[in-house]
């Protein structure tokens, strides 16, 4: 039995694999006004389709659907096959509200109820 595949079949299988990764992934990266689908994500970085992504660098936002996950400082790492890998220099979780500038005391009453 031979494991040789014609070039057209191999290219078709690779295109189907990339399409499945795009459909399955909810992660996306936004650089300015441009948005790219994240094919793979790991603790220290992510990868994007090589044909879609330019040499991204600098501050980007990482989203899971419409939920803002991280604000990241990235640098292009390497090309691996048909994917461009990016590494995080900084990966800060996004928050919905500003940080408090005081300490909350759980034992302190918020208000006192007086007698009438």
Coordinates of N, CA and C in Angstrom, one line a residue:
X1 N 0.8 -1.2 0.0 CA 0.0 0.0 0.0 C 0.9 1.2 0.0
X2 N 0.5 2.2 -0.8 CA 1.3 3.4 -0.9 C 0.6 4.6 -0.1
X3 N 1.4 5.5 0.4 CA 0.9 6.6 1.2 C 1.0 7.9 0.4
X4 N 1.2 7.8 -0.9 CA 1.4 8.9 -1.8 C 0.0 9.5 -2.1
X5 N -0.2 10.8 -2.0 CA -1.4 11.5 -2.3 C -1.1 12.5 -3.4
X6 N -1.9 12.6 -4.4 CA -1.7 13.6 -5.5 C -1.7 15.0 -4.8
X7 N -1.0 15.9 -5.4 CA -0.9 17.3 -4.9 C -2.2 17.9 -4.7
X8 N -3.2 17.8 -5.6 CA -4.5 18.4 -5.5 C -5.3 17.9 -4.3
X9 N -5.1 16.6 -4.1 CA -5.8 15.9 -2.9 C -5.2 16.4 -1.6
X10 N -3.9 16.5 -1.5 CA -3.2 17.0 -0.3 C -3.6 18.5 0.0
X11 N -3.7 19.3 -1.1 CA -4.1 20.7 -0.9 C -5.5 20.8 -0.5
X12 N -6.4 20.0 -1.0 CA -7.8 20.0 -0.6 C -8.0 19.5 0.8
X13 N -7.2 18.5 1.3 CA -7.3 18.1 2.7 C -6.8 19.2 3.6
X14 N -5.7 19.9 3.2 CA -5.2 21.0 4.0 C -6.2 22.1 4.1
X15 N -6.8 22.5 3.0 CA -7.8 23.6 3.0 C -9.0 23.2 3.9
X16 N -9.4 21.9 3.8 CA -10.5 21.5 4.7 C -10.1 21.5 6.2
X17 N -8.9 21.2 6.5 CA -8.4 21.2 7.9 C -8.4 22.7 8.4
X18 N -7.9 23.6 7.6 CA -7.9 25.0 8.0 C -9.3 25.6 8.1
X19 N -10.2 25.2 7.3 CA -11.6 25.6 7.3 C -12.3 25.1 8.6
X20 N -12.0 23.9 9.0 CA -12.5 23.3 10.2 C -12.0 24.0 11.4
X21 N -10.7 24.4 11.4 CA -10.1 25.1 12.6 C -10.8 26.5 12.7
X22 N -11.0 27.2 11.5 CA -11.6 28.5 11.6 C -13.1 28.4 12.1
X23 N -13.8 27.4 11.7 CA -15.2 27.2 12.2 C -15.2 26.9 13.7
X24 N -14.3 26.1 14.1 CA -14.3 25.6 15.5 C -13.9 26.7 16.5
X25 N -13.0 27.6 16.0 CA -12.4 28.5 16.9 C -13.3 29.8 17.1
X26 N -13.5 30.1 18.3 CA -14.3 31.3 18.6 C -13.3 32.5 18.9
X27 N -12.0 32.2 19.1 CA -11.1 33.2 19.5 C -10.7 34.0 18.2
X28 N -10.5 35.3 18.5 CA -10.1 36.2 17.4 C -9.2 37.3 18.0
X29 N -8.4 37.8 17.2 CA -7.5 38.9 17.6 C -7.8 40.1 16.8
X30 N -7.8 41.3 17.5 CA -8.1 42.5 16.8 C -6.9 43.4 16.9
X31 N -6.4 43.8 15.8 CA -5.3 44.8 15.7 C -5.8 46.0 15.0
X32 N -6.1 47.1 15.7 CA -6.6 48.3 15.1 C -8.1 48.0 14.7
X33 N -8.3 48.1 13.4 CA -9.7 47.8 12.8 C -9.7 46.4 12.2
X34 N -8.6 45.7 12.1 CA -8.5 44.4 11.5 C -8.8 43.3 12.5
X35 N -9.5 42.3 12.0 CA -9.8 41.1 12.9 C -9.3 39.9 12.2
X36 N -8.6 39.0 13.0 CA -8.1 37.7 12.5 C -8.6 36.6 13.4
X37 N -8.9 35.5 12.8 CA -9.3 34.3 13.5 C -8.1 33.6 14.1
X38 N -8.1 33.2 15.4 CA -7.0 32.5 16.0 C -7.2 31.0 15.8
X39 N -6.3 30.4 15.2 CA -6.4 28.9 14.9 C -6.0 28.1 16.1
X40 N -4.9 28.5 16.8 CA -4.5 27.8 18.0 C -4.1 28.8 19.1
X41 N -4.3 28.4 20.3 CA -4.0 29.3 21.5 C -3.3 28.5 22.5
X42 N -2.3 29.0 23.1 CA -1.6 28.3 24.3 C -1.2 29.4 25.3
X43 N -0.6 29.1 26.4 CA -0.3 30.0 27.5 C 0.6 31.1 27.1
X44 N 1.5 30.9 26.2 CA 2.5 31.9 25.8 C 2.3 32.5 24.5
X45 N 1.2 32.2 23.8 CA 1.0 32.8 22.5 C -0.2 32.2 21.7
X46 N -0.3 32.5 20.4 CA -1.3 32.0 19.6 C -0.8 31.9 18.1
X47 N -1.6 31.3 17.3 CA -1.3 31.2 15.8 C -2.5 31.7 15.0
X48 N -2.1 32.2 13.8 CA -3.1 32.7 12.9 C -2.7 32.2 11.5
X49 N -3.7 32.1 10.6 CA -3.4 31.6 9.3 C -2.4 32.6 8.6
X50 N -1.4 32.0 8.0 CA -0.3 32.8 7.4 C -0.8 33.6 6.3
X51 N -1.7 33.2 5.5 CA -2.2 34.0 4.4 C -3.0 35.2 4.8
X52 N -3.7 35.1 6.0 CA -4.6 36.1 6.4 C -3.8 37.2 7.2
X53 N -2.8 36.8 8.0 CA -2.2 37.7 8.9 C -0.9 38.4 8.4
X54 N -0.8 39.7 8.6 CA 0.4 40.3 8.3 C 1.4 40.1 9.4
X55 N 2.5 40.8 9.4 CA 3.4 40.7 10.5 C 2.9 41.5 11.7
X56 N 2.0 41.0 12.4 CA 1.4 41.7 13.6 C 2.5 41.9 14.6
X57 N 2.4 43.1 15.2 CA 3.3 43.4 16.3 C 2.7 44.5 17.1
X58 N 3.0 44.5 18.4 CA 2.5 45.6 19.3 C 1.2 45.2 20.0
X59 N 0.4 46.1 20.3 CA -0.8 46.0 21.2 C -2.0 45.4 20.4
X60 N -2.5 44.3 20.8 CA -3.7 43.7 20.2 C -4.7 43.3 21.3
X61 N -5.9 43.1 20.9 CA -7.0 42.6 21.8 C -7.4 41.2 21.4
X62 N -7.5 40.3 22.4 CA -7.9 39.0 22.2 C -9.3 38.8 22.7
X63 N -10.2 38.2 21.8 CA -11.6 38.1 22.1 C -12.0 36.6 22.0
X64 N -13.0 36.2 22.9 CA -13.7 34.9 22.7 C -15.1 35.2 22.4
X65 N -15.4 35.2 21.1 CA -16.7 35.6 20.6 C -16.8 37.2 20.8
X66 N -17.7 37.6 21.6 CA -17.8 39.1 21.9 C -17.2 39.5 23.2
X67 N -16.7 38.5 24.0 CA -16.2 38.8 25.3 C -14.7 39.1 25.2
X68 N -14.3 40.3 25.7 CA -12.9 40.7 25.7 C -12.1 40.0 26.7
X69 N -11.1 39.2 26.3 CA -10.4 38.4 27.3 C -9.1 39.1 27.7
X70 N -8.3 39.5 26.8 CA -6.9 40.0 27.1 C -6.6 41.2 26.2
X71 N -5.7 42.0 26.8 CA -5.1 43.0 26.0 C -3.6 42.6 26.0
X72 N -3.0 42.3 24.8 CA -1.8 41.7 24.7 C -0.8 42.5 24.0
X73 N 0.5 42.4 24.4 CA 1.6 43.0 23.6 C 2.3 41.8 23.0
X74 N 2.3 41.7 21.7 CA 2.8 40.5 21.0 C 4.0 40.9 20.0
X75 N 4.7 39.8 19.7 CA 5.7 39.9 18.7 C 5.6 38.6 17.8
X76 N 5.8 38.8 16.5 CA 5.8 37.6 15.6 C 6.9 36.7 15.9
X77 N 6.6 35.4 16.1 CA 7.6 34.5 16.5 C 8.2 33.7 15.3
X78 N 7.4 32.9 14.6 CA 7.9 32.1 13.5 C 6.8 31.6 12.7
X79 N 7.2 31.2 11.5 CA 6.2 30.6 10.6 C 6.3 29.1 10.8
X80 N 5.2 28.4 11.0 CA 5.2 27.0 11.2 C 4.2 26.4 10.2
X81 N 4.7 25.9 9.1 CA 3.8 25.4 8.1 C 3.0 26.5 7.5
X82 N 1.7 26.5 7.5 CA 0.8 27.5 7.0 C 0.3 28.4 8.1
X83 N 0.9 28.4 9.3 CA 0.5 29.3 10.4 C 1.6 30.2 10.8
X84 N 1.2 31.4 11.2 CA 2.1 32.4 11.8 C 1.9 32.4 13.3
X85 N 3.0 32.1 14.0 CA 2.9 32.0 15.5 C 3.4 33.4 16.1
X86 N 2.6 33.8 17.1 CA 2.9 35.0 17.8 C 3.1 34.7 19.3
X87 N 4.1 35.3 19.9 CA 4.3 35.1 21.4 C 3.9 36.4 22.1
X88 N 3.5 36.2 23.4 CA 3.1 37.3 24.2 C 4.3 37.9 24.9
X89 N 4.4 39.2 24.9 CA 5.4 39.9 25.7 C 4.7 40.3 27.0
X90 N 3.4 40.6 26.9 CA 2.6 40.9 28.0 C 1.2 40.5 27.7
X91 N 0.5 39.9 28.7 CA -0.8 39.4 28.5 C -1.7 39.8 29.7
X92 N -2.4 40.9 29.6 CA -3.2 41.4 30.7 C -4.6 41.1 30.6
X93 N -5.3 40.5 31.6 CA -6.7 40.2 31.5 C -7.5 41.5 31.4
X94 N -8.5 41.5 30.6 CA -9.4 42.7 30.4 C -10.4 42.7 31.6
X95 N -10.7 43.8 32.1 CA -11.7 44.0 33.2 C -12.8 44.9 32.8
X96 N -13.9 44.7 33.4 CA -15.1 45.5 33.0 C -15.2 46.8 33.8
X97 N -14.5 46.9 34.9 CA -14.6 48.1 35.7 C -13.2 48.6 36.1
X98 N -13.1 49.8 36.5 CA -11.9 50.4 37.0 C -11.5 49.8 38.4
X99 N -10.2 49.6 38.7 CA -9.8 49.1 40.0 C -10.2 50.1 41.1
X100 N -10.5 49.5 42.3 CA -10.8 50.3 43.4 C -9.6 51.0 44.0
X101 N -9.7 52.2 44.5 CA -8.6 52.9 45.1 C -8.7 52.9 46.6
X102 N -9.5 52.0 47.1 CA -9.6 51.8 48.6 C -9.9 50.4 48.9
X103 N -9.7 50.0 50.2 CA -9.9 48.6 50.6 C -11.4 48.5 51.1
X104 N -12.1 47.4 50.7 CA -13.4 47.2 51.2 C -13.3 46.3 52.5
X105 N -14.0 46.8 53.5 CA -14.0 46.0 54.8 C -15.3 45.3 54.9
X106 N -15.3 44.0 54.9 CA -16.5 43.2 54.9 C -17.2 43.3 56.2
X107 N -16.5 43.6 57.3 CA -17.1 43.6 58.6 C -17.7 45.0 59.0
X108 N -17.4 46.0 58.2 CA -17.9 47.3 58.5 C -19.3 47.5 57.9
X109 N -20.2 48.0 58.7 CA -21.6 48.2 58.2 C -21.6 49.3 57.1
X110 N -22.5 49.1 56.2 CA -22.6 50.0 55.1 C -23.4 51.2 55.5
X111 N -24.5 51.0 56.3 CA -25.4 52.1 56.8 C -25.9 51.6 58.1
X112 N -26.3 52.6 58.9 CA -26.9 52.3 60.2 C -28.4 52.6 60.1
X113 N -29.2 51.7 60.8 CA -30.7 52.0 60.8 C -31.0 52.5 62.2
X114 N -31.6 53.7 62.2 CA -32.0 54.4 63.4 C -33.4 54.1 63.9
X115 N -33.7 54.4 65.1 CA -35.1 54.3 65.6 C -35.9 55.5 65.3
X116 N -37.2 55.2 65.1 CA -38.1 56.4 64.8 C -39.0 56.7 65.9

